[in-house]
Amino acid sequence: MKTALLQCNPVTGDIAGNIERISQAVRRAGKVDLCVTPELALSGVAPGDFLSMNDFVEGCRKGLDILAARFVAGPDLLIGAPVVSVYNPDLLSNAAIHISHGQWDVVSRKIRPEASRDPDARFFDRGVSCGILTLSGWRLGIVLCENDTADSFWAQGTGYTPLLDLISRGVDAIIHMKATPYIIGKRADMEAMLTHVAARHHIHLLSVNLIGGNGGLIFGGQSLALDPTGAVYARGQAFAEDVLIVDMATGTAPVAAVGKVWQENVFGALVLGVRDYVRKNGLEKALVSLSGGIDSALVLAIAVEALGAHNVQAVLTPSAATSTEALAGARRLAERLSVPVCELPIDALLEGYDEALAPALAGADPTPAVHSKLQELVRGSLLATLASQSSALILNALNKSETALGYCTLYGDTVGSLGVVADLTKTQVQAVARWLNEARDIFPASVLQNASQTRISRQKTGLALPYAELDTVLDALLAAQPRRPLPRIHERQDEVRDRVFGMEFKRRQEPQPLYVSDKPFGRAWTVPLTGKFNLP
């Protein structure tokens, strides 16, 4: 039986557009027996309160009718979409719908754990059992899941084990429809898990994943086909739409290459995240403020890869405090990437602010710390003005180490719509930049030398730690297991922890991050907005 895994990139809420995207992928598949989409391919992932709107749910139903009428002559389709629950009419089911001969039926519903982290879980029922589809002599067990790197994927904490239940009912293959976001280092774990399942139960396993950016989430694709020995005989492309045609009878299909190092995968994920964030919001252009440092340099390189140099503008806002070397490095980088530059010196503006503030300050000069923040505020206002004038989106270059400790100025260097590297620590930013430079040689020497300035400022944070030490403490803090003591790895880790807790008010006002870690701020790791961590 020939099956096409449709690794598609839906736009959340764009049901009419998603119908066309699915249809194009089906036509691209050609003569196959079955086409399979990821979960929620018709509605798009994370639709939020769209799911509470009757028009939206009715639109999904009409979309299924349209697809059924369009492919009366085949092939059969297996589509992920929300439908009204048969268990509770006030809820929906995250369902797999079989379309055949002009008709559609729900064949499987997602089994949800009691403690799901999915913010949309409140709209969906928890499911009862997975369904079986019989096609071309094959009994296909259909599973929809969001987490395939832990035992909870197969045993959802409900006392029901979907995989073992399907196997006990005598299936020839498992079709796994998912929308699993990219997380650094998790691809190998996922593949190992699926290999174990296929080999242990001697069963075919087809896993189709979404691709695309959706807000801060990035879906990486890399759909898989495994034979009953657990061998991967087909793999979809990473971070790109693909139609993966597999033949379970012969076990033959293309196997796309995977990134050799994690830095390559992170770069691909961030490029996709930027491209889709800009374009799915109806924009084309982006602005990047270049400081001469490694963070903004990497963001500019990502933006050019995602949008093309003609759609990116670099903004330089030097002051008397800007080093000649940093300014020259920023100019050279923009030239190497063929990006137009807008250079706006800010010293005259700062003098104007000083004059305007003088009466309020009773003749006193702003402190050095206040004057430093004022520079960032002026830069932020210039960027925001340019973005409004050119209908461009500002890409922010703060990293996770800086946002953790509040090493930024609200409404200044926090300005922007998207935090491109906000879920990467400083050491990770440096590692990705070094990998990219080895491959393409785009960063001037001065930019790379600035990357070696590895100590966070005491003036702004009260701490003076090398980034390598700080990031080790941050990683341990974010990875801590519930109700287990954090191991003592640094003499100042309590200071770091307290600083991180105290900066939540800043993080809540920063740009939307692109999520690439398993513990991103604001999504998987949160602390109270107001409060104090003070133990007896």
CSV table of C-alpha atoms in Angstrom, one decimal, residues 33-399:
chain,number,residue,atom,x,y,z
A,33,ASP,CA,-3.7,4.7,-1.7
A,34,LEU,CA,-3.8,7.0,1.2
A,35,CYS,CA,-2.7,10.6,2.1
A,36,VAL,CA,-2.1,11.5,5.7
A,37,THR,CA,-1.8,15.0,7.2
A,38,PRO,CA,-0.5,15.9,10.7
A,39,GLU,CA,-3.0,16.6,13.5
A,40,LEU,CA,-5.0,19.8,13.2
A,41,ALA,CA,-3.8,20.4,9.6
A,42,LEU,CA,-7.2,21.8,8.6
A,43,SER,CA,-7.6,24.3,11.4
A,44,GLY,CA,-3.9,24.9,12.1
A,45,VAL,CA,-2.3,24.3,15.5
A,46,ALA,CA,-3.0,26.3,18.7
A,47,PRO,CA,-6.1,28.0,17.5
A,48,GLY,CA,-7.0,29.1,21.0
A,49,ASP,CA,-10.4,30.7,21.4
A,50,PHE,CA,-11.1,30.3,17.7
A,51,LEU,CA,-12.2,26.9,19.0
A,52,SER,CA,-15.0,28.5,21.1
A,53,MET,CA,-16.5,30.2,18.0
A,54,ASN,CA,-19.3,28.3,16.3
A,55,ASP,CA,-18.4,29.8,12.9
A,56,PHE,CA,-14.9,28.4,13.2
A,57,VAL,CA,-16.0,24.9,14.1
A,58,GLU,CA,-18.6,25.0,11.3
A,59,GLY,CA,-15.9,26.2,8.9
A,60,CYS,CA,-13.9,23.1,9.7
A,61,ARG,CA,-16.9,20.9,9.0
A,62,LYS,CA,-17.5,22.7,5.7
A,63,GLY,CA,-13.8,22.2,4.9
A,64,LEU,CA,-14.1,18.5,5.3
A,65,ASP,CA,-17.2,18.5,3.0
A,66,ILE,CA,-15.1,20.4,0.4
A,67,LEU,CA,-12.2,18.0,0.6
A,68,ALA,CA,-14.6,15.0,0.4
A,69,ALA,CA,-16.3,16.4,-2.8
A,70,ARG,CA,-12.9,17.3,-4.3
A,71,PHE,CA,-11.4,13.9,-4.0
A,72,VAL,CA,-14.3,11.6,-4.7
A,73,ALA,CA,-12.2,9.7,-7.2
A,74,GLY,CA,-9.4,9.2,-4.6
A,75,PRO,CA,-7.0,8.9,-3.0
A,76,ASP,CA,-8.4,8.3,0.5
A,77,LEU,CA,-7.4,11.0,2.9
A,78,LEU,CA,-6.7,11.0,6.6
A,79,ILE,CA,-7.1,14.6,7.9
A,80,GLY,CA,-6.4,16.1,11.3
A,81,ALA,CA,-9.2,18.5,12.3
A,82,PRO,CA,-11.3,19.6,15.3
A,83,VAL,CA,-14.9,18.2,15.2
A,84,VAL,CA,-17.8,18.4,17.7
A,85,SER,CA,-17.4,15.8,20.5
A,86,VAL,CA,-19.8,12.9,20.6
A,87,TYR,CA,-19.2,12.7,24.3
A,88,ASN,CA,-19.9,16.3,25.3
A,89,PRO,CA,-21.5,18.7,22.7
A,90,ASP,CA,-19.9,21.6,24.5
A,91,LEU,CA,-16.4,20.3,23.7
A,92,LEU,CA,-14.5,19.3,20.6
A,93,SER,CA,-12.5,16.3,19.6
A,94,ASN,CA,-9.0,16.6,18.2
A,95,ALA,CA,-9.7,14.0,15.5
A,96,ALA,CA,-8.4,12.0,12.6
A,97,ILE,CA,-11.0,12.0,9.8
A,98,HIS,CA,-11.1,9.5,7.0
A,99,ILE,CA,-12.3,10.8,3.6
A,100,SER,CA,-13.3,8.3,1.0
A,101,HIS,CA,-15.7,8.2,-2.0
A,102,GLY,CA,-17.1,11.7,-1.2
A,103,GLN,CA,-17.8,10.9,2.5
A,104,TRP,CA,-16.0,11.6,5.7
A,105,ASP,CA,-16.0,9.9,9.1
A,106,VAL,CA,-14.1,10.3,12.4
A,107,VAL,CA,-11.9,7.3,12.8
A,108,SER,CA,-9.8,8.3,15.9
A,109,ARG,CA,-9.8,10.9,18.6
A,110,LYS,CA,-6.8,12.2,20.5
A,111,ILE,CA,-6.3,10.7,24.0
A,112,ARG,CA,-5.3,13.5,26.4
A,113,PRO,CA,-3.6,13.2,29.7
A,114,GLU,CA,-5.3,14.7,32.8
A,115,ALA,CA,-2.4,17.2,33.3
A,116,SER,CA,-1.9,18.4,29.7
A,117,ARG,CA,0.2,21.5,29.3
A,118,ASP,CA,-1.6,22.3,26.1
A,119,PRO,CA,-3.5,25.6,26.7
A,120,ASP,CA,-6.1,24.5,24.2
A,121,ALA,CA,-6.9,21.3,26.2
A,122,ARG,CA,-9.9,23.1,27.8
A,123,PHE,CA,-11.7,23.0,24.4
A,124,PHE,CA,-11.2,19.3,23.8
A,125,ASP,CA,-12.6,16.1,25.3
A,126,ARG,CA,-10.0,13.6,26.5
A,127,GLY,CA,-11.0,10.9,24.0
A,128,VAL,CA,-11.8,7.3,24.8
A,129,SER,CA,-10.0,5.0,22.4
A,130,CYS,CA,-8.0,5.1,19.2
A,131,GLY,CA,-9.6,3.9,16.0
A,132,ILE,CA,-8.7,1.4,13.3
A,133,LEU,CA,-9.0,2.1,9.6
A,134,THR,CA,-9.1,-0.9,7.2
A,135,LEU,CA,-7.7,0.0,3.8
A,136,SER,CA,-6.4,-2.1,0.9
A,137,GLY,CA,-6.2,-5.2,3.2
A,138,TRP,CA,-4.3,-3.3,5.9
A,139,ARG,CA,-5.5,-2.7,9.4
A,140,LEU,CA,-4.2,0.7,10.4
A,141,GLY,CA,-4.2,1.9,14.0
A,142,ILE,CA,-4.6,5.7,14.2
A,143,VAL,CA,-2.9,7.6,17.0
A,144,LEU,CA,-2.8,11.4,17.5
A,145,CYS,CA,-0.2,12.5,20.0
A,146,GLU,CA,1.8,15.6,21.1
A,147,ASN,CA,4.6,14.1,23.0
A,148,ASP,CA,6.6,11.2,21.6
A,149,THR,CA,9.7,11.3,23.7
A,150,ALA,CA,8.3,10.0,26.9
A,151,ASP,CA,6.3,7.0,28.2
A,152,SER,CA,3.3,9.3,28.6
A,153,PHE,CA,3.0,9.4,24.9
A,154,TRP,CA,1.8,5.8,24.9
A,155,ALA,CA,0.3,5.7,28.4
A,156,GLN,CA,-1.3,9.1,28.9
A,157,GLY,CA,-1.9,8.8,32.6
A,158,THR,CA,-5.5,7.8,32.1
A,159,GLY,CA,-5.2,4.1,32.7
A,160,TYR,CA,-5.4,3.5,29.0
A,161,THR,CA,-2.5,2.7,26.7
A,162,PRO,CA,-3.3,3.5,23.1
A,163,LEU,CA,-0.5,1.7,21.4
A,164,LEU,CA,-0.9,-1.6,23.3
A,165,ASP,CA,-4.6,-1.5,22.9
A,166,LEU,CA,-4.3,-1.1,19.1
A,167,ILE,CA,-1.7,-3.9,18.9
A,168,SER,CA,-4.0,-6.2,21.0
A,169,ARG,CA,-6.8,-5.5,18.5
A,170,GLY,CA,-4.6,-6.8,15.6
A,171,VAL,CA,-3.3,-3.9,13.5
A,172,ASP,CA,-0.7,-4.2,10.8
A,173,ALA,CA,0.6,-0.6,11.2
A,174,ILE,CA,0.4,2.4,13.4
A,175,ILE,CA,-0.2,5.8,11.8
A,176,HIS,CA,1.0,8.5,14.1
A,177,MET,CA,-0.4,12.0,13.3
A,178,LYS,CA,1.3,14.7,15.3
A,179,ALA,CA,2.2,18.4,15.7
A,180,THR,CA,5.4,18.2,17.8
A,181,PRO,CA,7.4,21.4,18.1
A,182,TYR,CA,11.1,21.4,17.5
A,183,ILE,CA,13.2,21.2,20.7
A,184,ILE,CA,17.0,21.2,20.8
A,185,GLY,CA,18.3,17.6,21.1
A,186,LYS,CA,14.9,15.9,21.1
A,187,ARG,CA,14.9,14.5,17.5
A,188,ALA,CA,17.2,11.6,18.3
A,189,ASP,CA,15.2,10.8,21.4
A,190,MET,CA,12.0,10.7,19.5
A,191,GLU,CA,13.5,8.6,16.7
A,192,ALA,CA,14.9,6.1,19.3
A,193,MET,CA,11.5,5.9,21.0
A,194,LEU,CA,9.7,5.1,17.7
A,195,THR,CA,12.3,2.7,16.7
A,196,HIS,CA,11.9,0.8,20.0
A,197,VAL,CA,8.1,0.7,19.6
A,198,ALA,CA,8.2,-0.6,16.0
A,199,ALA,CA,10.9,-3.2,16.8
A,200,ARG,CA,9.4,-4.4,20.1
A,201,HIS,CA,6.0,-5.0,18.6
A,202,HIS,CA,7.2,-5.9,15.1
A,203,ILE,CA,4.9,-3.4,13.4
A,204,HIS,CA,5.1,-0.8,10.7
A,205,LEU,CA,5.0,2.8,12.1
A,206,LEU,CA,4.4,5.9,10.0
A,207,SER,CA,4.8,9.2,11.8
A,208,VAL,CA,3.8,12.5,10.1
A,209,ASN,CA,4.7,15.8,11.6
A,210,LEU,CA,3.8,19.4,10.9
A,211,ILE,CA,6.2,22.0,9.7
A,212,GLY,CA,6.1,25.7,10.1
A,213,GLY,CA,6.2,28.6,12.6
A,214,ASN,CA,3.2,29.4,14.7
A,215,GLY,CA,3.8,32.3,17.0
A,216,GLY,CA,6.7,31.2,19.1
A,217,LEU,CA,6.3,27.5,18.2
A,218,ILE,CA,8.4,25.9,15.4
A,219,PHE,CA,7.4,22.6,13.9
A,220,GLY,CA,10.3,20.8,12.3
A,221,GLY,CA,8.8,18.1,10.0
A,222,GLN,CA,11.1,15.2,9.6
A,223,SER,CA,8.3,12.7,9.3
A,224,LEU,CA,9.3,9.0,9.5
A,225,ALA,CA,8.5,5.6,8.3
A,226,LEU,CA,9.8,2.6,10.2
A,227,ASP,CA,9.7,-1.1,9.3
A,228,PRO,CA,8.9,-3.9,11.7
A,229,THR,CA,12.6,-4.2,12.7
A,230,GLY,CA,12.6,-0.5,13.8
A,231,ALA,CA,14.7,0.6,10.8
A,232,VAL,CA,14.0,4.1,9.4
A,233,TYR,CA,13.4,3.7,5.7
A,234,ALA,CA,11.9,7.1,5.0
A,235,ARG,CA,12.5,10.5,6.5
A,236,GLY,CA,11.0,13.9,5.5
A,237,GLN,CA,12.9,17.1,5.1
A,238,ALA,CA,13.7,19.2,8.1
A,239,PHE,CA,12.0,22.6,8.3
A,240,ALA,CA,10.5,22.4,4.9
A,241,GLU,CA,7.2,21.2,3.3
A,242,ASP,CA,7.5,17.7,1.9
A,243,VAL,CA,5.4,14.9,0.5
A,244,LEU,CA,6.9,11.6,1.7
A,245,ILE,CA,5.7,8.6,-0.3
A,246,VAL,CA,6.2,5.3,1.3
A,247,ASP,CA,5.4,1.7,0.4
A,248,MET,CA,5.0,-0.5,3.4
A,249,ALA,CA,5.0,-3.6,1.3
A,250,THR,CA,8.5,-2.9,-0.1
A,251,GLY,CA,9.9,-0.6,2.6
A,252,THR,CA,11.3,1.8,0.1
A,253,ALA,CA,11.3,5.6,0.2
A,254,PRO,CA,13.7,8.6,0.2
A,255,VAL,CA,15.6,9.3,3.5
A,256,ALA,CA,16.3,13.0,3.9
A,257,ALA,CA,19.6,13.9,5.6
A,258,VAL,CA,19.5,15.2,9.2
A,259,GLY,CA,21.6,18.1,10.6
A,260,LYS,CA,25.0,16.8,11.6
A,261,VAL,CA,25.2,19.1,14.6
A,262,TRP,CA,22.6,20.8,16.8
A,263,GLN,CA,23.7,24.2,15.7
A,264,GLU,CA,22.6,23.5,12.1
A,265,ASN,CA,19.2,22.4,13.3
A,266,VAL,CA,18.7,25.4,15.5
A,267,PHE,CA,19.7,27.7,12.6
A,268,GLY,CA,17.1,26.0,10.3
A,269,ALA,CA,14.4,26.2,13.0
A,270,LEU,CA,15.0,29.9,13.6
A,271,VAL,CA,15.0,30.7,9.9
A,272,LEU,CA,11.7,29.0,9.5
A,273,GLY,CA,10.3,30.7,12.6
A,274,VAL,CA,11.2,34.2,11.4
A,275,ARG,CA,10.0,33.5,7.9
A,276,ASP,CA,6.6,32.3,9.0
A,277,TYR,CA,6.2,34.9,11.8
A,278,VAL,CA,6.7,37.7,9.3
A,279,ARG,CA,4.7,36.3,6.4
A,280,LYS,CA,1.9,34.7,8.3
A,281,ASN,CA,1.3,38.1,9.9
A,282,GLY,CA,0.9,39.6,6.4
A,283,LEU,CA,4.3,41.4,6.3
A,284,GLU,CA,7.4,41.1,4.1
A,285,LYS,CA,10.1,43.3,5.7
A,286,ALA,CA,12.1,43.3,8.9
A,287,LEU,CA,14.5,45.7,10.7
A,288,VAL,CA,17.5,44.6,12.8
A,289,SER,CA,19.4,46.9,15.1
A,290,LEU,CA,23.1,46.2,14.7
A,291,SER,CA,25.3,46.8,17.7
A,292,GLY,CA,28.5,45.2,16.5
A,293,GLY,CA,27.9,42.3,18.8
A,294,ILE,CA,27.4,38.6,18.1
A,295,ASP,CA,23.7,38.5,19.0
A,296,SER,CA,22.4,41.1,16.6
A,297,ALA,CA,24.9,39.8,13.9
A,298,LEU,CA,23.4,36.3,14.2
A,299,VAL,CA,19.8,37.7,14.1
A,300,LEU,CA,20.7,39.6,10.9
A,301,ALA,CA,22.1,36.5,9.3
A,302,ILE,CA,18.9,34.5,10.2
A,303,ALA,CA,16.7,37.3,8.8
A,304,VAL,CA,18.5,37.4,5.5
A,305,GLU,CA,18.3,33.6,5.2
A,306,ALA,CA,14.6,33.8,6.0
A,307,LEU,CA,13.4,36.8,4.1
A,308,GLY,CA,16.1,37.7,1.6
A,309,ALA,CA,18.5,40.6,1.9
A,310,HIS,CA,16.1,42.9,-0.1
A,311,ASN,CA,13.5,42.5,2.7
A,312,VAL,CA,15.9,43.3,5.6
A,313,GLN,CA,17.3,46.6,6.7
A,314,ALA,CA,20.1,47.0,9.3
A,315,VAL,CA,19.8,50.0,11.6
A,316,LEU,CA,22.9,51.5,13.2
A,317,THR,CA,22.5,54.0,16.0
A,318,PRO,CA,26.0,55.0,17.2
A,319,SER,CA,26.7,57.3,20.1
A,320,ALA,CA,29.9,58.7,21.5
A,321,ALA,CA,30.1,55.5,23.6
A,322,THR,CA,30.1,53.2,20.5
A,323,SER,CA,33.5,51.9,19.7
A,324,THR,CA,34.9,52.6,16.3
A,325,GLU,CA,35.7,48.9,15.9
A,326,ALA,CA,32.1,47.8,16.8
A,327,LEU,CA,30.7,50.3,14.3
A,328,ALA,CA,33.0,49.2,11.5
A,329,GLY,CA,32.2,45.6,12.2
A,330,ALA,CA,28.5,46.2,11.9
A,331,ARG,CA,29.0,48.0,8.6
A,332,ARG,CA,31.1,45.2,7.2
A,333,LEU,CA,28.6,42.6,8.2
A,334,ALA,CA,25.7,44.4,6.5
A,335,GLU,CA,27.9,44.8,3.4
A,336,ARG,CA,28.8,41.1,3.3
A,337,LEU,CA,25.1,40.2,3.6
A,338,SER,CA,24.1,42.8,1.0
A,339,VAL,CA,21.7,44.4,3.5
A,340,PRO,CA,20.9,48.1,3.2
A,341,VAL,CA,22.0,50.2,6.2
A,342,CYS,CA,20.2,53.1,7.9
A,343,GLU,CA,22.7,54.9,10.2
A,344,LEU,CA,21.3,57.3,12.7
A,345,PRO,CA,23.7,58.9,15.2
A,346,ILE,CA,22.0,59.6,18.5
A,347,ASP,CA,24.3,62.1,20.3
A,348,ALA,CA,22.3,65.1,19.2
A,349,LEU,CA,19.1,63.4,20.4
A,350,LEU,CA,20.7,62.6,23.8
A,351,GLU,CA,21.7,66.2,24.2
A,352,GLY,CA,18.1,67.3,23.5
A,353,TYR,CA,16.8,64.8,26.1
A,354,ASP,CA,19.4,66.1,28.7
A,355,GLU,CA,18.2,69.7,28.1
A,356,ALA,CA,14.5,68.7,28.3
A,357,LEU,CA,15.1,66.7,31.5
A,358,ALA,CA,17.3,69.4,33.2
A,359,PRO,CA,14.4,71.2,35.0
A,360,ALA,CA,12.9,67.9,36.3
A,361,LEU,CA,16.3,66.8,37.6
A,362,ALA,CA,16.9,70.2,39.3
A,363,GLY,CA,20.1,70.8,37.4
A,364,ALA,CA,21.7,67.4,38.2
A,365,ASP,CA,23.1,65.3,35.5
A,366,PRO,CA,21.6,61.9,34.9
A,367,THR,CA,23.6,59.1,36.5
A,368,PRO,CA,25.7,56.9,34.2
A,369,ALA,CA,23.2,54.1,34.6
A,370,VAL,CA,20.3,56.3,33.7
A,371,HIS,CA,22.2,57.8,30.8
A,372,SER,CA,23.0,54.3,29.5
A,373,LYS,CA,19.3,53.4,29.7
A,374,LEU,CA,18.4,56.6,28.0
A,375,GLN,CA,20.5,55.7,25.0
A,376,GLU,CA,18.6,52.4,24.7
A,377,LEU,CA,15.3,54.2,24.9
A,378,VAL,CA,16.3,56.6,22.2
A,379,ARG,CA,17.4,53.7,20.0
A,380,GLY,CA,14.1,51.9,20.7
A,381,SER,CA,12.0,54.9,19.7
A,382,LEU,CA,14.0,55.3,16.4
A,383,LEU,CA,13.5,51.7,15.5
A,384,ALA,CA,9.8,51.8,16.3
A,385,THR,CA,9.4,54.9,14.1
A,386,LEU,CA,11.3,53.3,11.2
A,387,ALA,CA,9.2,50.1,11.5
A,388,SER,CA,5.9,52.1,11.4
A,389,GLN,CA,7.0,54.1,8.4
A,390,SER,CA,8.2,51.1,6.4
A,391,SER,CA,5.5,48.6,7.6
A,392,ALA,CA,8.4,46.4,8.8
A,393,LEU,CA,8.7,44.1,11.8
A,394,ILE,CA,11.5,44.6,14.3
A,395,LEU,CA,13.5,41.5,15.1
A,396,ASN,CA,14.9,41.7,18.6
A,397,ALA,CA,18.3,40.3,19.5
A,398,LEU,CA,18.2,39.7,23.3
A,399,ASN,CA,19.3,36.3,24.4
